[in-house]
Short mmCIF file of C-alpha atoms and ligand atoms in Angstrom, two decimals:
data_model
loop_
_atom_site.label_atom_id
_atom_site.label_comp_id
_atom_site.label_asym_id
_atom_site.label_seq_id
_atom_site.Cartn_x
_atom_site.Cartn_y
_atom_site.Cartn_z
CA MET A 1 82.99 -6.60 43.71
CA ALA A 2 81.38 -4.92 40.64
CA THR A 3 81.13 -1.07 40.71
CA LEU A 4 77.78 -0.22 42.09
CA THR A 5 75.68 2.74 40.70
CA VAL A 6 73.68 4.99 43.00
CA ASP A 7 70.46 6.38 41.39
CA PRO A 8 71.66 9.49 39.33
CA ARG A 9 68.76 11.51 40.80
CA VAL A 10 70.38 11.78 44.26
CA SER A 11 72.56 14.56 45.50
CA GLY A 12 76.19 14.53 45.41
CA ALA A 13 76.43 14.30 49.29
CA THR A 14 73.99 11.20 49.23
CA ALA A 15 75.88 9.45 46.37
CA GLU A 16 79.11 10.02 48.23
CA PHE A 17 77.69 8.57 51.53
CA VAL A 18 76.09 5.51 49.71
CA SER A 19 79.17 4.62 47.94
CA SER A 20 81.61 5.07 50.83
CA ARG A 21 82.71 2.00 53.05
CA HIS A 22 79.95 1.59 55.67
CA LEU A 23 81.00 0.86 59.12
CA MET A 24 79.05 0.25 62.38
CA TYR A 25 79.33 2.54 65.38
CA ILE A 26 80.61 0.74 68.55
CA ASP A 27 82.12 2.67 71.83
CA GLY A 28 82.47 5.80 69.63
CA ARG A 29 84.22 4.34 66.88
CA PHE A 30 83.34 3.31 63.40
CA VAL A 31 84.19 -0.24 62.90
CA HIS A 32 83.76 -3.31 60.66
CA ALA A 33 82.14 -6.69 61.70
CA ALA A 34 84.51 -8.67 63.82
CA SER A 35 84.06 -11.44 61.28
CA GLY A 36 84.69 -8.85 58.48
CA LYS A 37 81.36 -10.00 56.75
CA THR A 38 79.02 -7.67 54.95
CA PHE A 39 75.47 -8.06 53.32
CA PRO A 40 73.85 -6.53 50.51
CA VAL A 41 71.50 -3.36 50.41
CA TYR A 42 68.99 -3.27 47.73
CA ASN A 43 67.26 -0.62 45.89
CA PRO A 44 63.58 -1.77 46.04
CA ALA A 45 62.62 0.14 42.92
CA THR A 46 65.12 -1.89 40.76
CA GLY A 47 66.04 -4.87 42.77
CA ASP A 48 69.74 -3.94 42.27
CA VAL A 49 72.29 -4.08 44.89
CA ILE A 50 73.29 -0.41 45.84
CA THR A 51 76.03 -1.03 48.53
CA HIS A 52 77.12 -3.37 51.35
CA VAL A 53 77.20 -3.00 54.97
CA PRO A 54 78.83 -4.92 58.03
CA GLU A 55 77.04 -8.04 59.31
CA ALA A 56 76.98 -8.06 62.94
CA GLU A 57 77.00 -11.24 64.76
CA GLU A 58 77.22 -12.27 68.29
CA GLU A 59 80.84 -10.91 68.75
CA ASP A 60 79.88 -7.49 67.63
CA VAL A 61 76.76 -7.51 69.79
CA ASN A 62 79.00 -8.51 72.85
CA ARG A 63 81.35 -5.47 72.09
CA ALA A 64 78.59 -3.11 71.63
CA VAL A 65 76.64 -4.23 74.92
CA LEU A 66 79.95 -4.13 76.82
CA ALA A 67 80.43 -0.67 75.56
CA ALA A 68 77.10 0.52 76.49
CA ARG A 69 77.35 -1.29 79.91
CA ARG A 70 80.74 0.50 80.65
CA ALA A 71 79.22 3.94 79.70
CA PHE A 72 76.30 3.32 81.87
CA ASP A 73 78.29 1.89 84.84
CA ASP A 74 80.88 4.39 84.80
CA GLY A 75 78.27 7.15 85.67
CA GLN A 76 79.55 9.81 83.55
CA TRP A 77 76.34 9.85 81.47
CA VAL A 78 73.97 9.15 84.03
CA ARG A 79 75.39 11.87 86.14
CA MET A 80 75.57 14.37 83.45
CA ALA A 81 73.52 17.36 83.98
CA PRO A 82 69.97 16.64 82.50
CA SER A 83 70.19 20.06 80.87
CA ALA A 84 73.58 19.11 79.10
CA ARG A 85 71.90 15.68 77.94
CA GLY A 86 68.99 17.79 76.70
CA ARG A 87 71.47 20.16 74.69
CA LEU A 88 73.08 17.10 73.05
CA LEU A 89 69.72 15.91 71.91
CA TRP A 90 68.96 19.29 70.61
CA LYS A 91 72.05 19.47 68.72
CA LEU A 92 71.51 16.21 67.04
CA ALA A 93 68.10 17.47 66.16
CA ASP A 94 69.70 20.53 64.43
CA LEU A 95 72.37 18.33 62.62
CA ILE A 96 69.59 16.24 61.11
CA GLU A 97 67.46 19.26 60.40
CA GLN A 98 70.74 20.58 58.32
CA ASN A 99 70.75 17.12 56.40
CA ASN A 100 66.89 17.00 55.93
CA ASP A 101 66.81 16.24 52.36
CA GLU A 102 69.80 13.85 52.20
CA PHE A 103 68.02 11.74 54.96
CA ALA A 104 64.79 11.87 52.70
CA GLU A 105 66.96 10.70 49.72
CA LEU A 106 68.41 7.83 51.69
CA GLU A 107 65.00 6.65 52.98
CA SER A 108 63.60 6.73 49.40
CA LEU A 109 66.56 4.95 47.93
CA ASP A 110 66.65 2.32 50.53
CA ASN A 111 63.04 1.81 51.54
CA GLY A 112 61.24 2.86 48.34
CA LYS A 113 58.92 5.51 49.66
CA PRO A 114 58.41 8.86 47.66
CA PHE A 115 61.36 11.36 48.40
CA SER A 116 58.57 14.03 48.55
CA VAL A 117 56.86 12.37 51.43
CA ALA A 118 60.19 11.50 53.44
CA ARG A 119 61.31 15.21 53.26
CA VAL A 120 58.19 16.65 54.87
CA ALA A 121 57.47 13.52 57.14
CA ASP A 122 60.24 11.00 57.97
CA ALA A 123 63.09 13.49 58.44
CA PRO A 124 61.18 16.42 60.02
CA LEU A 125 59.18 14.18 62.32
CA THR A 126 62.70 12.90 63.40
CA VAL A 127 63.83 16.21 64.39
CA ASP A 128 60.56 16.95 66.28
CA MET A 129 61.02 13.78 68.10
CA PHE A 130 64.66 14.53 69.28
CA ARG A 131 63.57 18.21 70.18
CA TYR A 132 60.66 17.18 72.13
CA MET A 133 62.49 14.50 74.00
CA ALA A 134 65.35 16.95 74.59
CA GLY A 135 62.74 19.13 76.84
CA TRP A 136 61.85 15.84 78.86
CA ALA A 137 65.50 15.60 79.92
CA THR A 138 65.14 18.31 82.72
CA LYS A 139 61.53 17.15 83.57
CA ILE A 140 61.89 13.53 84.72
CA SER A 141 61.04 13.51 88.34
CA GLY A 142 59.61 11.59 91.13
CA SER A 143 56.98 12.60 93.92
CA THR A 144 56.83 12.98 97.68
CA LEU A 145 54.42 10.58 99.41
CA PRO A 146 52.47 10.77 102.53
CA LEU A 147 52.62 7.35 104.48
CA SER A 148 49.46 5.61 106.00
CA ALA A 149 51.79 4.31 108.57
CA GLY A 150 52.44 7.70 110.08
CA TYR A 151 54.00 11.22 110.05
CA ASP A 152 57.50 10.10 111.31
CA PHE A 153 58.70 9.12 107.71
CA HIS A 154 59.69 11.28 104.71
CA SER A 155 59.21 9.38 101.57
CA TYR A 156 59.93 10.02 97.89
CA THR A 157 60.47 8.46 94.70
CA LEU A 158 63.41 8.64 92.31
CA ARG A 159 62.80 8.14 88.63
CA GLU A 160 66.10 6.55 87.37
CA PRO A 161 67.35 5.29 84.11
CA ILE A 162 66.82 1.66 83.51
CA GLY A 163 70.08 0.99 82.22
CA VAL A 164 71.53 -0.58 79.01
CA VAL A 165 68.91 -0.72 76.47
CA ALA A 166 68.73 -2.95 73.43
CA GLN A 167 66.50 -1.45 70.47
CA ILE A 168 65.61 -3.32 67.51
CA ILE A 169 63.79 -1.53 64.96
CA PRO A 170 61.99 -2.33 61.46
CA TRP A 171 62.19 -0.80 57.88
CA ASN A 172 59.03 1.01 57.28
CA PHE A 173 60.22 4.18 58.70
CA PRO A 174 63.73 3.46 59.26
CA LEU A 175 65.00 6.94 60.57
CA LEU A 176 61.83 7.74 62.42
CA MET A 177 61.84 4.37 64.17
CA ALA A 178 65.48 5.03 65.25
CA ALA A 179 64.41 8.27 66.81
CA TRP A 180 61.29 6.94 68.37
CA LYS A 181 63.75 4.52 70.26
CA LEU A 182 66.78 6.65 70.83
CA ALA A 183 65.43 10.06 71.94
CA PRO A 184 63.53 8.99 75.06
CA ALA A 185 66.05 6.45 76.08
CA LEU A 186 68.89 9.04 75.89
CA ALA A 187 66.69 11.74 77.56
CA CYS A 188 66.09 9.47 80.54
CA GLY A 189 69.98 8.77 80.83
CA CYS A 190 70.03 5.21 79.49
CA THR A 191 72.72 3.91 77.02
CA VAL A 192 71.81 2.18 74.00
CA VAL A 193 72.63 -0.63 71.50
CA LEU A 194 70.45 -0.16 68.54
CA LYS A 195 70.09 -2.76 65.78
CA LEU A 196 68.90 -1.40 62.51
CA ALA A 197 66.54 -3.20 60.14
CA GLU A 198 68.66 -5.40 57.71
CA GLN A 199 66.37 -4.11 54.59
CA THR A 200 67.10 -0.50 55.32
CA PRO A 201 70.34 0.31 57.43
CA LEU A 202 71.50 3.57 55.40
CA SER A 203 69.78 6.41 57.14
CA GLY A 204 70.61 4.69 60.59
CA LEU A 205 74.47 4.55 59.55
CA ARG A 206 74.30 8.37 58.53
CA LEU A 207 72.59 8.98 61.98
CA ALA A 208 75.43 7.43 63.76
CA GLN A 209 77.85 9.85 62.11
CA LEU A 210 75.64 12.82 63.26
CA ILE A 211 75.54 11.15 66.74
CA ASP A 212 79.32 11.25 66.84
CA GLU A 213 79.53 14.57 65.49
CA ALA A 214 77.04 15.93 68.22
CA GLY A 215 79.34 14.70 70.91
CA PHE A 216 77.68 11.97 72.78
CA PRO A 217 80.31 10.24 75.11
CA PRO A 218 81.76 7.01 73.54
CA GLY A 219 79.49 3.88 74.29
CA VAL A 220 76.40 5.84 75.13
CA VAL A 221 74.87 5.18 71.60
CA ASN A 222 76.13 2.03 69.56
CA VAL A 223 74.63 1.25 66.23
CA LEU A 224 74.68 -2.21 64.64
CA THR A 225 73.68 -3.54 61.16
CA GLY A 226 73.04 -7.05 60.90
CA TYR A 227 69.97 -9.83 60.52
CA GLY A 228 67.30 -10.72 63.03
CA GLU A 229 68.80 -14.16 63.99
CA GLY A 230 72.39 -13.26 63.77
CA ALA A 231 72.38 -9.87 65.58
CA GLY A 232 68.82 -9.21 66.85
CA ALA A 233 68.47 -12.57 68.79
CA PRO A 234 71.87 -12.39 70.76
CA LEU A 235 71.14 -8.78 71.63
CA ALA A 236 67.58 -9.30 72.83
CA ALA A 237 68.94 -12.44 75.09
CA HIS A 238 72.03 -10.62 76.38
CA ASP A 239 72.46 -10.93 80.07
CA LEU A 240 74.09 -7.35 80.42
CA VAL A 241 71.14 -5.61 78.79
CA ASP A 242 68.66 -4.24 81.32
CA LYS A 243 65.79 -3.65 78.75
CA VAL A 244 64.66 -4.59 75.14
CA ALA A 245 62.53 -2.31 73.13
CA PHE A 246 61.21 -3.86 69.89
CA THR A 247 59.16 -2.80 66.91
CA GLY A 248 58.25 -5.28 64.27
CA SER A 249 56.22 -8.37 63.68
CA THR A 250 54.15 -10.02 66.51
CA GLU A 251 55.76 -13.18 65.66
CA VAL A 252 59.24 -11.92 66.31
CA GLY A 253 57.64 -9.82 69.39
CA LYS A 254 56.87 -13.37 71.14
CA LEU A 255 60.46 -14.51 70.41
CA ILE A 256 61.88 -11.23 72.29
CA VAL A 257 59.78 -12.06 75.18
CA LYS A 258 61.33 -15.40 75.21
CA ALA A 259 64.70 -14.32 74.77
CA ALA A 260 64.26 -11.73 77.52
CA ALA A 261 63.37 -14.44 80.04
CA GLY A 262 66.94 -15.44 80.69
CA ASN A 263 67.62 -12.38 82.98
CA LEU A 264 64.17 -10.98 83.12
CA LYS A 265 65.05 -7.90 81.29
CA LYS A 266 62.23 -5.47 80.92
CA VAL A 267 60.42 -5.65 77.60
CA THR A 268 58.33 -3.11 75.56
CA LEU A 269 56.80 -4.11 72.18
CA GLU A 270 55.09 -2.21 69.30
CA LEU A 271 53.86 -5.01 67.17
CA GLY A 272 51.34 -5.48 64.38
CA GLY A 273 47.79 -4.26 63.78
CA LYS A 274 44.59 -4.67 61.55
CA SER A 275 43.17 -1.21 62.25
CA PRO A 276 39.62 -0.52 61.34
CA ALA A 277 38.27 2.57 59.77
CA ILE A 278 34.56 3.17 60.50
CA VAL A 279 32.49 5.29 58.31
CA PHE A 280 29.08 6.40 59.59
CA PRO A 281 26.53 7.77 57.17
CA ASP A 282 26.40 11.16 58.49
CA ALA A 283 30.36 11.59 57.80
CA ARG A 284 31.53 14.14 55.63
CA ILE A 285 31.90 11.85 52.54
CA ASP A 286 34.72 13.53 50.64
CA GLN A 287 36.67 13.87 53.82
CA ALA A 288 36.14 10.22 54.61
CA ILE A 289 36.91 9.10 51.16
CA ALA A 290 40.32 10.88 51.13
CA GLY A 291 40.97 10.16 54.78
CA THR A 292 40.37 6.38 54.74
CA ALA A 293 42.30 6.03 51.36
CA SER A 294 45.15 7.70 52.89
CA ALA A 295 44.73 5.66 56.19
CA ILE A 296 45.70 2.44 53.92
CA PHE A 297 47.87 3.87 51.13
CA PHE A 298 50.13 5.98 53.06
CA ASN A 299 53.67 4.71 53.04
CA HIS A 300 52.14 1.86 50.66
CA GLY A 301 50.37 0.42 53.64
CA GLN A 302 53.59 -0.65 55.36
CA CYS A 303 52.28 1.03 58.68
CA CYS A 304 51.54 -0.86 61.69
CA CYS A 305 48.39 1.30 62.08
CA ALA A 306 47.17 1.20 58.47
CA GLY A 307 43.48 1.41 58.24
CA SER A 308 43.23 -2.01 56.56
CA ARG A 309 39.54 -2.94 57.58
CA LEU A 310 37.18 -0.40 56.12
CA TYR A 311 33.81 -0.70 57.74
CA VAL A 312 31.04 1.76 56.01
CA HIS A 313 27.44 2.07 56.50
CA GLU A 314 25.41 0.62 53.72
CA LYS A 315 23.64 3.95 52.73
CA VAL A 316 27.15 5.34 51.79
CA PHE A 317 28.93 2.19 51.09
CA ASP A 318 28.93 2.14 47.38
CA GLN A 319 29.77 6.02 47.33
CA VAL A 320 32.76 5.43 49.84
CA VAL A 321 33.97 2.31 48.00
CA GLU A 322 33.85 3.99 44.58
CA GLY A 323 35.59 6.97 46.00
CA VAL A 324 38.53 5.08 47.53
CA SER A 325 38.87 2.90 44.44
CA HIS A 326 39.12 5.91 42.31
CA VAL A 327 41.88 7.46 44.75
CA ALA A 328 43.59 4.09 44.24
CA GLU A 329 43.56 3.92 40.65
CA GLU A 330 44.73 7.55 40.31
CA ILE A 331 47.78 7.00 42.58
CA LYS A 332 51.00 7.25 40.32
CA LEU A 333 53.33 4.30 41.06
CA ALA A 334 56.91 5.06 40.39
CA PRO A 335 60.54 4.84 41.91
CA GLY A 336 60.50 6.85 45.00
CA LEU A 337 63.06 9.46 43.67
CA ASP A 338 60.85 10.08 40.48
CA PRO A 339 59.35 13.51 41.22
CA ALA A 340 56.16 12.02 39.76
CA CYS A 341 56.07 9.36 42.30
CA GLN A 342 53.19 9.16 44.73
CA MET A 343 53.63 5.51 45.63
CA GLY A 344 56.85 3.69 45.43
CA PRO A 345 57.71 -0.14 45.46
CA LEU A 346 57.33 -2.08 48.66
CA VAL A 347 60.48 -2.30 50.73
CA SER A 348 61.54 -5.96 49.57
CA ASP A 349 60.96 -9.02 47.48
CA GLU A 350 59.89 -10.75 50.59
CA GLN A 351 57.14 -8.19 51.26
CA TYR A 352 56.08 -8.14 47.73
CA GLN A 353 55.61 -11.87 47.69
CA LYS A 354 53.69 -11.69 50.89
CA VAL A 355 51.35 -8.95 49.91
CA ILE A 356 50.68 -10.40 46.29
CA GLY A 357 49.91 -13.70 48.17
CA TYR A 358 47.35 -12.04 50.25
CA ILE A 359 45.60 -10.44 47.25
CA GLU A 360 45.62 -13.77 45.45
CA SER A 361 44.26 -15.49 48.58
CA GLY A 362 41.41 -12.94 48.86
CA ILE A 363 40.38 -13.51 45.16
CA SER A 364 40.44 -17.31 45.75
CA GLU A 365 38.26 -17.02 48.79
CA GLY A 366 35.65 -15.23 46.90
CA ALA A 367 36.72 -11.39 47.40
CA LYS A 368 35.99 -8.99 44.62
CA ILE A 369 38.47 -6.45 43.26
CA THR A 370 37.31 -2.69 42.73
CA ALA A 371 40.77 -1.39 42.28
CA GLY A 372 44.40 -2.70 41.78
CA GLY A 373 44.95 -6.47 41.86
CA PRO A 374 47.95 -8.75 41.82
CA VAL A 375 49.51 -7.50 38.46
CA SER A 376 51.53 -4.27 38.68
CA GLY A 377 52.75 -3.96 35.17
CA PHE A 378 56.28 -3.08 36.24
CA GLU A 379 59.18 -5.43 34.89
CA ARG A 380 61.44 -4.53 37.82
CA GLY A 381 61.02 -3.53 41.39
CA TYR A 382 58.51 -4.44 44.12
CA PHE A 383 55.57 -2.47 43.14
CA VAL A 384 52.01 -3.41 44.06
CA ARG A 385 49.09 -1.38 43.00
CA PRO A 386 46.86 -0.06 45.59
CA THR A 387 44.08 -2.56 46.11
CA VAL A 388 40.47 -2.55 47.31
CA LEU A 389 38.69 -5.81 48.14
CA THR A 390 35.07 -6.13 48.68
CA ASN A 391 32.50 -9.12 49.24
CA THR A 392 34.93 -10.27 52.03
CA ASN A 393 33.70 -12.30 55.04
CA PRO A 394 35.21 -11.88 58.64
CA GLY A 395 36.81 -15.44 58.44
CA MET A 396 39.03 -14.64 55.50
CA LYS A 397 42.83 -14.29 55.98
CA VAL A 398 42.80 -10.86 54.32
CA VAL A 399 40.20 -9.57 56.92
CA GLN A 400 42.18 -11.28 59.90
CA GLU A 401 45.88 -11.13 59.14
CA GLU A 402 48.19 -8.12 58.92
CA ILE A 403 49.04 -7.65 55.26
CA PHE A 404 51.26 -4.57 55.61
CA GLY A 405 50.65 -3.50 52.00
CA PRO A 406 48.45 -1.23 50.17
CA VAL A 407 45.42 -3.60 50.48
CA VAL A 408 42.14 -2.69 52.12
CA CYS A 409 38.94 -4.88 52.66
CA ALA A 410 35.74 -2.70 52.72
CA VAL A 411 32.78 -4.04 54.55
CA PRO A 412 29.26 -2.83 54.77
CA PHE A 413 27.20 -2.57 57.95
CA SER A 414 23.53 -1.67 58.32
CA ASP A 415 21.46 0.22 60.90
CA GLU A 416 20.93 -2.77 62.92
CA ASP A 417 24.64 -3.32 63.21
CA VAL A 418 25.46 0.17 64.62
CA ASP A 419 25.65 -1.31 68.15
CA ARG A 420 27.68 -4.43 66.92
CA ILE A 421 30.12 -2.65 64.50
CA VAL A 422 32.42 -1.85 67.50
CA LYS A 423 32.46 -5.56 68.35
CA ARG A 424 33.31 -6.33 64.70
CA ALA A 425 36.01 -3.77 64.69
CA ASN A 426 37.45 -5.27 67.87
CA ASP A 427 37.36 -8.68 66.45
CA THR A 428 41.02 -9.25 66.02
CA VAL A 429 43.93 -10.38 68.17
CA TYR A 430 45.38 -6.83 67.38
CA GLY A 431 44.55 -3.32 69.02
CA LEU A 432 46.66 -0.86 67.72
CA ALA A 433 44.75 1.99 66.24
CA ALA A 434 41.16 2.89 64.69
CA SER A 435 39.50 5.69 63.19
CA VAL A 436 35.84 6.82 63.16
CA TRP A 437 34.25 9.14 60.67
CA THR A 438 31.14 10.93 61.59
CA GLN A 439 29.90 14.42 62.44
CA ASN A 440 27.95 13.19 65.66
CA LEU A 441 29.83 14.17 68.37
CA SER A 442 28.49 11.89 71.06
CA LEU A 443 28.61 8.94 68.67
CA ALA A 444 32.26 9.77 67.83
CA HIS A 445 33.40 9.65 71.74
CA LYS A 446 31.03 6.72 72.50
CA VAL A 447 32.80 4.64 69.65
CA ALA A 448 36.20 5.89 70.80
CA ARG A 449 35.64 4.83 74.28
CA SER A 450 34.67 1.09 73.25
CA LEU A 451 37.28 0.39 70.64
CA ARG A 452 40.10 -1.69 72.30
CA ALA A 453 42.99 0.10 70.63
CA GLY A 454 45.95 2.22 71.71
CA THR A 455 44.88 5.20 69.37
CA VAL A 456 41.53 6.29 68.16
CA TRP A 457 41.36 9.06 65.38
CA VAL A 458 38.10 11.00 64.85
CA ASN A 459 37.93 12.28 61.22
CA CYS A 460 41.50 11.78 60.77
CA HIS A 461 43.94 8.77 60.60
CA ASN A 462 47.69 8.42 60.76
CA VAL A 463 48.31 11.66 62.74
CA PHE A 464 51.33 11.30 64.79
CA ASP A 465 53.01 13.57 67.28
CA ALA A 466 55.83 13.34 69.73
CA SER A 467 53.43 14.35 72.50
CA LEU A 468 50.89 11.66 71.84
CA PRO A 469 51.62 8.16 73.25
CA PHE A 470 51.42 5.42 70.69
CA GLY A 471 51.15 1.72 71.26
CA GLY A 472 48.84 -1.23 71.35
CA TYR A 473 46.45 -3.20 73.36
CA LYS A 474 46.16 -6.92 72.94
CA GLN A 475 48.62 -8.42 70.76
CA SER A 476 49.91 -5.19 69.33
CA GLY A 477 52.28 -4.83 72.09
CA TRP A 478 53.36 -3.84 75.48
CA GLY A 479 53.86 -0.26 76.65
CA ARG A 480 53.69 3.18 74.71
CA GLU A 481 56.22 5.12 72.70
CA MET A 482 56.26 8.86 72.42
CA GLY A 483 54.64 11.35 74.77
CA GLU A 484 55.38 11.46 78.57
CA GLU A 485 54.18 7.87 78.79
CA VAL A 486 57.29 6.64 76.98
CA LEU A 487 59.58 7.50 79.88
CA HIS A 488 58.13 4.69 81.72
CA ASN A 489 59.75 2.52 79.23
CA TYR A 490 63.14 3.76 80.17
CA THR A 491 63.04 4.33 83.79
CA GLU A 492 62.78 2.43 87.10
CA ILE A 493 61.21 4.02 90.03
CA LYS A 494 62.94 3.84 93.51
CA ALA A 495 60.95 4.44 96.82
CA VAL A 496 63.13 6.15 99.36
CA THR A 497 61.87 6.18 102.95
CA VAL A 498 63.56 8.03 105.80
CA ALA A 499 62.69 7.64 109.47
CA LEU A 500 62.61 11.18 110.94
P1 LIG B 601 60.55 -8.71 61.72
O1 LIG B 601 59.70 -8.60 63.10
O2 LIG B 601 61.28 -9.82 61.39
O3 LIG B 601 61.67 -7.59 61.84
C1 LIG B 601 61.70 -6.28 62.73
C2 LIG B 601 63.07 -6.27 63.29
O4 LIG B 601 63.35 -7.34 64.28
C3 LIG B 601 64.36 -6.53 62.13
O5 LIG B 601 65.27 -5.51 62.85
C4 LIG B 601 64.85 -7.61 62.20
O6 LIG B 601 66.23 -7.93 61.95
C5 LIG B 601 64.62 -7.95 63.89
N1 LIG B 601 64.42 -9.56 64.29
C6 LIG B 601 63.91 -10.35 63.34
N2 LIG B 601 63.94 -11.70 63.91
C7 LIG B 601 64.37 -11.52 65.27
C8 LIG B 601 64.76 -12.16 66.16
N3 LIG B 601 64.59 -13.65 66.32
N4 LIG B 601 65.34 -11.73 67.30
C9 LIG B 601 65.49 -10.36 67.59
N5 LIG B 601 65.41 -9.62 66.36
C10 LIG B 601 64.75 -10.14 65.26
O7 LIG B 601 59.66 -8.06 60.57
P2 LIG B 601 59.74 -8.34 59.03
O8 LIG B 601 60.27 -9.64 58.74
O9 LIG B 601 60.61 -7.39 58.41
O10 LIG B 601 58.35 -8.22 58.56
C11 LIG B 601 57.28 -9.22 58.64
C12 LIG B 601 56.11 -8.62 58.94
O11 LIG B 601 56.17 -8.06 60.13
C13 LIG B 601 55.49 -7.51 57.95
O12 LIG B 601 55.03 -8.10 56.86
C14 LIG B 601 54.54 -6.89 59.02
O13 LIG B 601 53.27 -7.72 58.97
C15 LIG B 601 55.14 -6.78 60.33
N6 LIG B 601 55.95 -5.76 60.69
C16 LIG B 601 55.55 -4.88 61.50
C17 LIG B 601 56.08 -3.59 61.75
C18 LIG B 601 55.46 -2.66 62.79
O14 LIG B 601 55.61 -1.52 62.67
N7 LIG B 601 54.72 -2.89 63.80
C19 LIG B 601 57.23 -3.24 61.06
C20 LIG B 601 57.93 -4.18 60.20
C21 LIG B 601 57.03 -5.47 60.01
MG1 LIG B 602 61.24 -11.28 59.83
#
């Protein structure tokens, strides 16, 4: 194997970790794949291979599930005092916080995002998530219920951990998605097999080391690296798994549902989106321009809730489109670890080809480009310029399908359309998020109610918090992550009735 060079801008600790031999975490031990196979990890800024990680297959999935099953069934973890579980989660949060910048370097190197963003967003939001869920560990409760049947019964509910949970995550926020999944499941007393995205395994493998250091009992958390078909599919189908929680494409979400049918394991899904941002003429225009630009360009548009359809009232359409296009043209594209970087490369060649394909299909169907376009000017790396399309129509692929890149379709609406704009905004198979830009309070709340989406932002977009439930209507998914709501994903309710 040729010597691999890690980007010289990363710290010594990160360089050492990246060049170390990577192992998966099963039953409290760091292990190779049973087959001994590995697969390459790429730097999306250059296309170079930076390291290799184990390739889990069915046998490894089996080992991990059996470990999680034993750790659940032996009762040690389930019966651990909730305050002790909470303390472990809090300890893990502290360890992540102590390594904040190294995690940000790993995310930048592996995913392509700017280091400057990962260190103030991905890593600290991960810490918040573990701390927030640490607090819930002691507050998961049932209720006492009066029976219509009469006074001679005492009935109450117990909220119990659902069991062994399979979790499959994507590459757009590798560390944060691991936290969204692990933190609530562990707070609830479940045991977990987490499969990282094949494009971005590094931060999750580093997290596994900290999970071990924090002192979670063996088998409670197992972390696998592998491909979707080789590792994800057998995990989702496994008979000893009680629940599968998935984030990724709507297409694979449907496969997960089918895979779960064998033992009717419970399923939650966080899938794609085509989220609208609607700008009314009374909006504070500067705020709307900056906000709707960041709605689509944040994380290079690789967000399930990216504001990829921009509906603007015709009175301010030219001004807003000009403003957003100007923001797009000013964004500095560079490798994520370059201090000047405001937007890095997309995560992979596959995503690069997909997004360029959408821009080209938009052009060939008659859309106009007011910023960006299919040519990046970079010789290497998966860079795509932030792109604004106008002159689209509702039937075009770029308007209907999730692009998952820095590409927005701007569409004007008129006074006559105000009642219809919500209908247009709702006119996709997705229903993840939306934003409304106006100073009119009653209009804002009225539109918020009518949008068929799991999240509505008013005069902002992409605001996340561990306390806010997040998830989709329609084909954007099943269930909610974060907030108190997520506890339902990882618990079963038991009704106990005593004849007095
Ligand atoms: P994907 O849905 O194929 O992958 C997500 C995760 O699922 C990865 O861990 C992958 O290994 C796993 N997976 C893939 N096939 C599987 C299978 N048959 N059984 C079990 N697990 C499986 O997404 P991909 O290919 O990375 O991206 C394709 C598109 O999906 C993107 O262009 C974007 O539109 C959408 N996407 C949406 C995300 C979201 O946050 N909702 C995140 C990532 C992608
Ligand atoms: Mg895929």
